[in-house]
PDB file of C-alpha atoms in Angstrom:
ATOM      1  CA  UNK A   1      78.809 156.453  36.806  1.00  0.00           C
ATOM      2  CA  UNK A   2      80.859 155.002  39.641  1.00  0.00           C
ATOM      3  CA  UNK A   3      79.445 153.004  42.496  1.00  0.00           C
ATOM      4  CA  UNK A   4      80.212 152.011  46.095  1.00  0.00           C
ATOM      5  CA  UNK A   5      79.975 148.252  46.579  1.00  0.00           C
ATOM      6  CA  UNK A   6      79.814 147.007  50.174  1.00  0.00           C
ATOM      7  CA  UNK A   7      80.949 143.417  50.739  1.00  0.00           C
ATOM      8  CA  UNK A   8      79.559 142.537  54.154  1.00  0.00           C
ATOM      9  CA  UNK A   9      79.147 139.601  56.480  1.00  0.00           C
ATOM     10  CA  UNK A  10      80.225 138.298  59.866  1.00  0.00           C
ATOM     11  CA  UNK A  11      83.915 137.607  60.690  1.00  0.00           C
ATOM     12  CA  UNK A  12      85.204 134.545  58.840  1.00  0.00           C
ATOM     13  CA  UNK A  13      82.652 134.600  56.011  1.00  0.00           C
ATOM     14  CA  UNK A  14      85.362 135.150  53.392  1.00  0.00           C
ATOM     15  CA  UNK A  15      84.933 138.823  52.556  1.00  0.00           C
ATOM     16  CA  UNK A  16      88.609 139.459  51.810  1.00  0.00           C
ATOM     17  CA  UNK A  17      88.906 136.326  49.654  1.00  0.00           C
ATOM     18  CA  UNK A  18      85.747 137.215  47.735  1.00  0.00           C
ATOM     19  CA  UNK A  19      87.042 140.727  47.046  1.00  0.00           C
ATOM     20  CA  UNK A  20      90.439 139.463  45.863  1.00  0.00           C
ATOM     21  CA  UNK A  21      88.806 137.071  43.400  1.00  0.00           C
ATOM     22  CA  UNK A  22      86.110 139.357  42.023  1.00  0.00           C
ATOM     23  CA  UNK A  23      87.564 142.871  42.213  1.00  0.00           C
ATOM     24  CA  UNK A  24      91.235 142.457  41.333  1.00  0.00           C
ATOM     25  CA  UNK A  25      91.067 144.812  38.299  1.00  0.00           C
ATOM     26  CA  UNK A  26      92.779 147.956  39.641  1.00  0.00           C
ATOM     27  CA  UNK A  27      91.756 149.972  36.571  1.00  0.00           C
ATOM     28  CA  UNK A  28      88.075 149.694  37.453  1.00  0.00           C
ATOM     29  CA  UNK A  29      88.036 149.126  41.209  1.00  0.00           C
ATOM     30  CA  UNK A  30      89.644 150.508  44.327  1.00  0.00           C
ATOM     31  CA  UNK A  31      89.500 148.231  47.352  1.00  0.00           C
ATOM     32  CA  UNK A  32      88.940 150.019  50.650  1.00  0.00           C
ATOM     33  CA  UNK A  33      90.274 147.619  53.283  1.00  0.00           C
ATOM     34  CA  UNK A  34      92.021 148.945  56.394  1.00  0.00           C
ATOM     35  CA  UNK A  35      93.695 145.642  57.244  1.00  0.00           C
ATOM     36  CA  UNK A  36      95.013 145.226  53.695  1.00  0.00           C
ATOM     37  CA  UNK A  37      96.281 148.825  53.715  1.00  0.00           C
ATOM     38  CA  UNK A  38      98.187 148.176  56.957  1.00  0.00           C
ATOM     39  CA  UNK A  39      99.839 145.139  55.397  1.00  0.00           C
ATOM     40  CA  UNK A  40     100.687 147.131  52.276  1.00  0.00           C
ATOM     41  CA  UNK A  41     102.346 150.004  54.183  1.00  0.00           C
ATOM     42  CA  UNK A  42     103.858 148.309  57.227  1.00  0.00           C
ATOM     43  CA  UNK A  43     103.880 144.584  56.409  1.00  0.00           C
ATOM     44  CA  UNK A  44     101.759 143.787  59.473  1.00  0.00           C
ATOM     45  CA  UNK A  45      98.595 144.758  61.373  1.00  0.00           C
ATOM     46  CA  UNK A  46     100.324 146.494  64.298  1.00  0.00           C
ATOM     47  CA  UNK A  47      99.558 149.990  62.956  1.00  0.00           C
ATOM     48  CA  UNK A  48      95.837 149.320  63.381  1.00  0.00           C
ATOM     49  CA  UNK A  49      96.390 149.373  67.135  1.00  0.00           C
ATOM     50  CA  UNK A  50      98.756 152.326  67.538  1.00  0.00           C
ATOM     51  CA  UNK A  51      99.338 155.911  66.406  1.00  0.00           C
ATOM     52  CA  UNK A  52     100.512 154.765  62.944  1.00  0.00           C
ATOM     53  CA  UNK A  53      96.855 154.199  62.057  1.00  0.00           C
ATOM     54  CA  UNK A  54      96.821 157.894  61.058  1.00  0.00           C
ATOM     55  CA  UNK A  55      98.868 157.031  57.963  1.00  0.00           C
ATOM     56  CA  UNK A  56      96.317 154.373  57.040  1.00  0.00           C
ATOM     57  CA  UNK A  57      93.528 156.923  57.492  1.00  0.00           C
ATOM     58  CA  UNK A  58      95.315 159.413  55.240  1.00  0.00           C
ATOM     59  CA  UNK A  59      96.136 156.894  52.510  1.00  0.00           C
ATOM     60  CA  UNK A  60      92.632 155.479  52.319  1.00  0.00           C
ATOM     61  CA  UNK A  61      91.025 158.935  52.433  1.00  0.00           C
ATOM     62  CA  UNK A  62      93.162 160.268  49.593  1.00  0.00           C
ATOM     63  CA  UNK A  63      93.139 157.149  47.402  1.00  0.00           C
ATOM     64  CA  UNK A  64      89.437 156.490  47.968  1.00  0.00           C
ATOM     65  CA  UNK A  65      88.539 160.040  46.931  1.00  0.00           C
ATOM     66  CA  UNK A  66      90.776 159.921  43.844  1.00  0.00           C
ATOM     67  CA  UNK A  67      89.247 156.571  42.860  1.00  0.00           C
ATOM     68  CA  UNK A  68      85.722 157.997  42.946  1.00  0.00           C
ATOM     69  CA  UNK A  69      86.797 161.101  41.038  1.00  0.00           C
ATOM     70  CA  UNK A  70      88.442 158.861  38.425  1.00  0.00           C
ATOM     71  CA  UNK A  71      85.179 156.955  37.932  1.00  0.00           C
ATOM     72  CA  UNK A  72      86.282 153.762  39.655  1.00  0.00           C
ATOM     73  CA  UNK A  73      83.985 151.647  41.798  1.00  0.00           C
ATOM     74  CA  UNK A  74      84.872 151.766  45.498  1.00  0.00           C
ATOM     75  CA  UNK A  75      84.859 148.277  47.045  1.00  0.00           C
ATOM     76  CA  UNK A  76      84.402 148.350  50.820  1.00  0.00           C
ATOM     77  CA  UNK A  77      84.921 145.390  53.126  1.00  0.00           C
ATOM     78  CA  UNK A  78      82.645 145.869  56.109  1.00  0.00           C
ATOM     79  CA  UNK A  79      81.731 143.574  58.989  1.00  0.00           C
ATOM     80  CA  UNK A  80      77.946 143.537  59.404  1.00  0.00           C
ATOM     81  CA  UNK A  81      75.738 141.182  61.364  1.00  0.00           C
ATOM     82  CA  UNK A  82      72.055 141.931  60.811  1.00  0.00           C
ATOM     83  CA  UNK A  83      70.798 145.501  60.478  1.00  0.00           C
ATOM     84  CA  UNK A  84      73.618 148.033  60.811  1.00  0.00           C
ATOM     85  CA  UNK A  85      72.561 151.647  61.404  1.00  0.00           C
ATOM     86  CA  UNK A  86      75.991 153.089  60.569  1.00  0.00           C
ATOM     87  CA  UNK A  87      76.165 151.238  57.263  1.00  0.00           C
ATOM     88  CA  UNK A  88      72.734 152.415  56.151  1.00  0.00           C
ATOM     89  CA  UNK A  89      73.637 155.925  57.262  1.00  0.00           C
ATOM     90  CA  UNK A  90      76.585 155.910  54.841  1.00  0.00           C
ATOM     91  CA  UNK A  91      74.373 154.472  52.098  1.00  0.00           C
ATOM     92  CA  UNK A  92      71.851 157.253  52.691  1.00  0.00           C
ATOM     93  CA  UNK A  93      74.631 159.854  52.513  1.00  0.00           C
ATOM     94  CA  UNK A  94      75.824 158.402  49.199  1.00  0.00           C
ATOM     95  CA  UNK A  95      72.281 158.431  47.816  1.00  0.00           C
ATOM     96  CA  UNK A  96      71.829 162.075  48.727  1.00  0.00           C
ATOM     97  CA  UNK A  97      74.802 162.787  46.461  1.00  0.00           C
ATOM     98  CA  UNK A  98      73.385 160.657  43.652  1.00  0.00           C
ATOM     99  CA  UNK A  99      76.003 157.910  44.099  1.00  0.00           C
ATOM    100  CA  UNK A 100      74.929 154.361  43.310  1.00  0.00           C
ATOM    101  CA  UNK A 101      75.383 151.649  45.928  1.00  0.00           C
ATOM    102  CA  UNK A 102      75.351 147.867  45.980  1.00  0.00           C
ATOM    103  CA  UNK A 103      75.325 145.470  48.924  1.00  0.00           C
ATOM    104  CA  UNK A 104      76.819 141.977  48.748  1.00  0.00           C
ATOM    105  CA  UNK A 105      76.191 139.895  51.876  1.00  0.00           C
ATOM    106  CA  UNK A 106      78.240 136.756  52.489  1.00  0.00           C
ATOM    107  CA  UNK A 107      77.158 134.025  54.885  1.00  0.00           C
ATOM    108  CA  UNK A 108      78.556 130.623  55.886  1.00  0.00           C
ATOM    109  CA  UNK A 109      77.984 128.140  58.674  1.00  0.00           C
ATOM    110  CA  UNK A 110      79.334 129.417  62.003  1.00  0.00           C
ATOM    111  CA  UNK A 111      81.678 126.431  62.387  1.00  0.00           C
ATOM    112  CA  UNK A 112      83.153 127.036  58.935  1.00  0.00           C
ATOM    113  CA  UNK A 113      83.710 130.713  59.715  1.00  0.00           C
ATOM    114  CA  UNK A 114      85.416 129.914  63.020  1.00  0.00           C
ATOM    115  CA  UNK A 115      87.668 127.288  61.370  1.00  0.00           C
ATOM    116  CA  UNK A 116      88.734 129.852  58.752  1.00  0.00           C
ATOM    117  CA  UNK A 117      89.704 132.310  61.482  1.00  0.00           C
ATOM    118  CA  UNK A 118      91.725 129.686  63.351  1.00  0.00           C
ATOM    119  CA  UNK A 119      93.461 128.453  60.184  1.00  0.00           C
ATOM    120  CA  UNK A 120      94.450 131.964  59.141  1.00  0.00           C
ATOM    121  CA  UNK A 121      96.726 132.316  62.222  1.00  0.00           C
ATOM    122  CA  UNK A 122      98.607 135.648  61.996  1.00  0.00           C
ATOM    123  CA  UNK A 123      97.357 136.471  58.494  1.00  0.00           C
ATOM    124  CA  UNK A 124      94.081 137.805  59.843  1.00  0.00           C
ATOM    125  CA  UNK A 125      92.758 140.905  61.545  1.00  0.00           C
ATOM    126  CA  UNK A 126      89.124 140.875  62.747  1.00  0.00           C
ATOM    127  CA  UNK A 127      87.043 143.180  60.546  1.00  0.00           C
ATOM    128  CA  UNK A 128      84.667 143.597  63.482  1.00  0.00           C
ATOM    129  CA  UNK A 129      87.263 145.867  65.142  1.00  0.00           C
ATOM    130  CA  UNK A 130      87.431 148.128  62.064  1.00  0.00           C
ATOM    131  CA  UNK A 131      83.749 149.013  61.744  1.00  0.00           C
ATOM    132  CA  UNK A 132      83.935 152.443  63.396  1.00  0.00           C
ATOM    133  CA  UNK A 133      87.078 153.761  61.649  1.00  0.00           C
ATOM    134  CA  UNK A 134      85.849 152.403  58.294  1.00  0.00           C
ATOM    135  CA  UNK A 135      82.630 154.410  58.604  1.00  0.00           C
ATOM    136  CA  UNK A 136      84.569 157.472  59.754  1.00  0.00           C
ATOM    137  CA  UNK A 137      86.921 157.422  56.740  1.00  0.00           C
ATOM    138  CA  UNK A 138      84.110 156.705  54.285  1.00  0.00           C
ATOM    139  CA  UNK A 139      82.145 159.679  55.575  1.00  0.00           C
ATOM    140  CA  UNK A 140      85.195 161.887  55.071  1.00  0.00           C
ATOM    141  CA  UNK A 141      85.643 160.591  51.502  1.00  0.00           C
ATOM    142  CA  UNK A 142      82.012 161.257  50.633  1.00  0.00           C
ATOM    143  CA  UNK A 143      82.071 164.753  52.092  1.00  0.00           C
ATOM    144  CA  UNK A 144      85.175 165.583  50.037  1.00  0.00           C
ATOM    145  CA  UNK A 145      83.668 163.990  46.949  1.00  0.00           C
ATOM    146  CA  UNK A 146      80.576 166.155  47.286  1.00  0.00           C
ATOM    147  CA  UNK A 147      82.710 169.238  46.702  1.00  0.00           C
ATOM    148  CA  UNK A 148      84.124 167.776  43.491  1.00  0.00           C
ATOM    149  CA  UNK A 149      81.206 166.128  41.739  1.00  0.00           C
ATOM    150  CA  UNK A 150      79.036 167.224  38.838  1.00  0.00           C
ATOM    151  CA  UNK A 151      75.765 166.299  40.535  1.00  0.00           C
ATOM    152  CA  UNK A 152      73.395 168.912  41.891  1.00  0.00           C
ATOM    153  CA  UNK A 153      70.283 168.366  43.957  1.00  0.00           C
ATOM    154  CA  UNK A 154      67.435 170.365  42.419  1.00  0.00           C
ATOM    155  CA  UNK A 155      64.884 169.791  45.125  1.00  0.00           C
ATOM    156  CA  UNK A 156      63.673 167.478  47.846  1.00  0.00           C
ATOM    157  CA  UNK A 157      59.961 166.731  48.103  1.00  0.00           C
ATOM    158  CA  UNK A 158      58.159 165.170  51.023  1.00  0.00           C
ATOM    159  CA  UNK A 159      55.339 162.619  50.938  1.00  0.00           C
ATOM    160  CA  UNK A 160      53.538 160.314  53.347  1.00  0.00           C
ATOM    161  CA  UNK A 161      55.859 157.495  52.260  1.00  0.00           C
ATOM    162  CA  UNK A 162      59.174 159.311  52.612  1.00  0.00           C
ATOM    163  CA  UNK A 163      61.158 161.998  50.819  1.00  0.00           C
ATOM    164  CA  UNK A 164      62.064 162.191  47.126  1.00  0.00           C
ATOM    165  CA  UNK A 165      65.354 163.698  45.940  1.00  0.00           C
ATOM    166  CA  UNK A 166      65.537 165.176  42.430  1.00  0.00           C
ATOM    167  CA  UNK A 167      69.003 165.562  40.799  1.00  0.00           C
ATOM    168  CA  UNK A 168      70.809 166.836  37.729  1.00  0.00           C
ATOM    169  CA  UNK A 169      74.067 165.199  36.697  1.00  0.00           C
ATOM    170  CA  UNK A 170      76.518 165.800  33.868  1.00  0.00           C
ATOM    171  CA  UNK A 171      77.913 163.193  31.501  1.00  0.00           C
ATOM    172  CA  UNK A 172      79.648 163.228  28.130  1.00  0.00           C
ATOM    173  CA  UNK A 173      76.364 163.730  26.249  1.00  0.00           C
ATOM    174  CA  UNK A 174      75.052 166.598  28.372  1.00  0.00           C
ATOM    175  CA  UNK A 175      72.826 167.003  31.419  1.00  0.00           C
ATOM    176  CA  UNK A 176      70.670 164.159  32.710  1.00  0.00           C
ATOM    177  CA  UNK A 177      67.919 164.314  35.339  1.00  0.00           C
ATOM    178  CA  UNK A 178      66.759 161.619  37.749  1.00  0.00           C
ATOM    179  CA  UNK A 179      65.065 161.168  41.098  1.00  0.00           C
ATOM    180  CA  UNK A 180      64.827 158.514  43.778  1.00  0.00           C
ATOM    181  CA  UNK A 181      62.940 157.990  47.010  1.00  0.00           C
ATOM    182  CA  UNK A 182      64.261 157.520  50.533  1.00  0.00           C
ATOM    183  CA  UNK A 183      62.903 153.961  50.340  1.00  0.00           C
ATOM    184  CA  UNK A 184      65.209 153.077  47.436  1.00  0.00           C
ATOM    185  CA  UNK A 185      67.981 151.405  49.435  1.00  0.00           C
ATOM    186  CA  UNK A 186      70.150 150.326  46.482  1.00  0.00           C
ATOM    187  CA  UNK A 187      69.855 151.431  42.881  1.00  0.00           C
ATOM    188  CA  UNK A 188      71.438 151.522  39.466  1.00  0.00           C
ATOM    189  CA  UNK A 189      70.631 153.628  36.413  1.00  0.00           C
ATOM    190  CA  UNK A 190      68.396 152.015  33.814  1.00  0.00           C
ATOM    191  CA  UNK A 191      70.511 150.446  31.026  1.00  0.00           C
ATOM    192  CA  UNK A 192      69.880 151.203  27.367  1.00  0.00           C
ATOM    193  CA  UNK A 193      68.647 147.690  26.500  1.00  0.00           C
ATOM    194  CA  UNK A 194      66.120 145.513  28.313  1.00  0.00           C
ATOM    195  CA  UNK A 195      68.345 142.396  28.215  1.00  0.00           C
ATOM    196  CA  UNK A 196      70.975 144.246  30.262  1.00  0.00           C
ATOM    197  CA  UNK A 197      68.676 144.422  33.294  1.00  0.00           C
ATOM    198  CA  UNK A 198      69.260 142.093  36.245  1.00  0.00           C
ATOM    199  CA  UNK A 199      66.625 140.634  38.523  1.00  0.00           C
ATOM    200  CA  UNK A 200      66.133 142.313  41.882  1.00  0.00           C
ATOM    201  CA  UNK A 201      67.823 145.616  40.942  1.00  0.00           C
ATOM    202  CA  UNK A 202      66.043 148.955  41.431  1.00  0.00           C
ATOM    203  CA  UNK A 203      66.582 150.851  38.161  1.00  0.00           C
ATOM    204  CA  UNK A 204      66.207 154.610  37.947  1.00  0.00           C
ATOM    205  CA  UNK A 205      65.091 156.305  34.738  1.00  0.00           C
ATOM    206  CA  UNK A 206      67.148 159.222  33.470  1.00  0.00           C
ATOM    207  CA  UNK A 207      65.694 162.102  31.457  1.00  0.00           C
ATOM    208  CA  UNK A 208      67.255 164.457  28.936  1.00  0.00           C
ATOM    209  CA  UNK A 209      65.526 167.574  30.269  1.00  0.00           C
ATOM    210  CA  UNK A 210      64.114 169.022  33.474  1.00  0.00           C
ATOM    211  CA  UNK A 211      60.477 169.159  32.346  1.00  0.00           C
ATOM    212  CA  UNK A 212      60.235 165.493  31.314  1.00  0.00           C
ATOM    213  CA  UNK A 213      61.793 164.373  34.585  1.00  0.00           C
ATOM    214  CA  UNK A 214      59.561 166.630  36.688  1.00  0.00           C
ATOM    215  CA  UNK A 215      56.400 165.550  34.803  1.00  0.00           C
ATOM    216  CA  UNK A 216      57.299 161.887  35.299  1.00  0.00           C
ATOM    217  CA  UNK A 217      57.832 162.496  39.001  1.00  0.00           C
ATOM    218  CA  UNK A 218      54.440 164.198  39.346  1.00  0.00           C
ATOM    219  CA  UNK A 219      52.658 161.509  37.347  1.00  0.00           C
ATOM    220  CA  UNK A 220      54.228 158.816  39.529  1.00  0.00           C
ATOM    221  CA  UNK A 221      53.451 160.341  42.909  1.00  0.00           C
ATOM    222  CA  UNK A 222      50.615 162.801  42.377  1.00  0.00           C
ATOM    223  CA  UNK A 223      50.907 166.545  42.712  1.00  0.00           C
ATOM    224  CA  UNK A 224      48.699 166.843  45.796  1.00  0.00           C
ATOM    225  CA  UNK A 225      50.529 164.142  47.756  1.00  0.00           C
ATOM    226  CA  UNK A 226      53.828 166.048  47.675  1.00  0.00           C
ATOM    227  CA  UNK A 227      55.170 169.092  49.474  1.00  0.00           C
ATOM    228  CA  UNK A 228      58.496 170.946  49.132  1.00  0.00           C
ATOM    229  CA  UNK A 229      61.231 170.364  51.699  1.00  0.00           C
ATOM    230  CA  UNK A 230      64.055 172.132  49.895  1.00  0.00           C
ATOM    231  CA  UNK A 231      64.516 173.775  46.482  1.00  0.00           C
ATOM    232  CA  UNK A 232      67.876 174.773  45.017  1.00  0.00           C
ATOM    233  CA  UNK A 233      67.747 178.526  44.311  1.00  0.00           C
ATOM    234  CA  UNK A 234      69.382 177.992  40.898  1.00  0.00           C
ATOM    235  CA  UNK A 235      66.378 175.953  39.744  1.00  0.00           C
ATOM    236  CA  UNK A 236      63.626 177.812  41.556  1.00  0.00           C
ATOM    237  CA  UNK A 237      62.173 179.423  38.413  1.00  0.00           C
ATOM    238  CA  UNK A 238      62.208 176.128  36.452  1.00  0.00           C
ATOM    239  CA  UNK A 239      60.668 174.421  39.451  1.00  0.00           C
ATOM    240  CA  UNK A 240      57.881 177.016  39.715  1.00  0.00           C
ATOM    241  CA  UNK A 241      57.109 176.905  35.972  1.00  0.00           C
ATOM    242  CA  UNK A 242      56.920 173.104  35.856  1.00  0.00           C
ATOM    243  CA  UNK A 243      54.816 172.959  38.995  1.00  0.00           C
ATOM    244  CA  UNK A 244      52.338 175.573  37.778  1.00  0.00           C
ATOM    245  CA  UNK A 245      51.944 173.617  34.531  1.00  0.00           C
ATOM    246  CA  UNK A 246      51.187 170.443  36.457  1.00  0.00           C
ATOM    247  CA  UNK A 247      48.727 172.338  38.620  1.00  0.00           C
ATOM    248  CA  UNK A 248      46.874 173.707  35.565  1.00  0.00           C
ATOM    249  CA  UNK A 249      46.534 170.180  34.135  1.00  0.00           C
ATOM    250  CA  UNK A 250      45.047 168.776  37.328  1.00  0.00           C
ATOM    251  CA  UNK A 251      41.276 168.569  37.672  1.00  0.00           C
ATOM    252  CA  UNK A 252      41.416 167.454  41.283  1.00  0.00           C
ATOM    253  CA  UNK A 253      39.620 169.398  43.993  1.00  0.00           C
ATOM    254  CA  UNK A 254      42.230 168.451  46.590  1.00  0.00           C
ATOM    255  CA  UNK A 255      43.910 171.197  48.607  1.00  0.00           C
ATOM    256  CA  UNK A 256      47.579 172.018  48.141  1.00  0.00           C
ATOM    257  CA  UNK A 257      49.930 171.727  51.088  1.00  0.00           C
ATOM    258  CA  UNK A 258      50.360 175.265  52.451  1.00  0.00           C
ATOM    259  CA  UNK A 259      54.175 175.011  52.308  1.00  0.00           C
ATOM    260  CA  UNK A 260      54.019 175.336  48.515  1.00  0.00           C
ATOM    261  CA  UNK A 261      53.358 179.050  49.005  1.00  0.00           C
ATOM    262  CA  UNK A 262      56.972 179.572  50.064  1.00  0.00           C
ATOM    263  CA  UNK A 263      58.147 178.414  46.629  1.00  0.00           C
ATOM    264  CA  UNK A 264      55.400 179.574  44.275  1.00  0.00           C
ATOM    265  CA  UNK A 265      55.157 183.215  45.346  1.00  0.00           C
TER     266      UNK A 265
END
């Protein structure tokens, strides 16, 4: 399963250098970097400030989409200082499609960063000026990718602590089911072996069938604390059957949210 990896930090923190050193394998990674693309096409950064930027847009949009469809990880250089609403908006959009994300934040002393910028002379274009177009192109890539992926959202359930999205995805071995919450900022799928896990990573369990995944979801959050926000028509019958089974197993005297009636009748 491919992933979008955001390498972020303030100007001069070494994002481009970090990416070159760590993600140079073109077979597994595609680097989304507007400044680098301008250098590649035109040999300079002038296009980033004139009408030729359209060619950069087109190249990155097409190559970024093809990279995701080919199973490569998309590496994005992005200038971020503190909380960035646009960045987390893109992350949320990726999550709603079942795409994994990772955030790498680089930080150095302000004097070091400024010295790097001065020493780079003409071989530097401030990533701060590329924030808006980077987000714009990424959104376009994700929207196009959504039309070409093998992931379907089965339903979205609401709770007091945020929404839960429930997905089905295809792989070589058949269909797999998983879910995540709106509070899961960054995630990866649970590896086969325990020793493969890394500290600080949110791992999502995957299930071989709908019923096991749905039962696990209900056991984790509680049937009476959830309410339906959206249910894919293709899975409505499965959804109803699984929910009714959970309801019959519950001995609670709590009252169901009235919105369930729209999906159970």
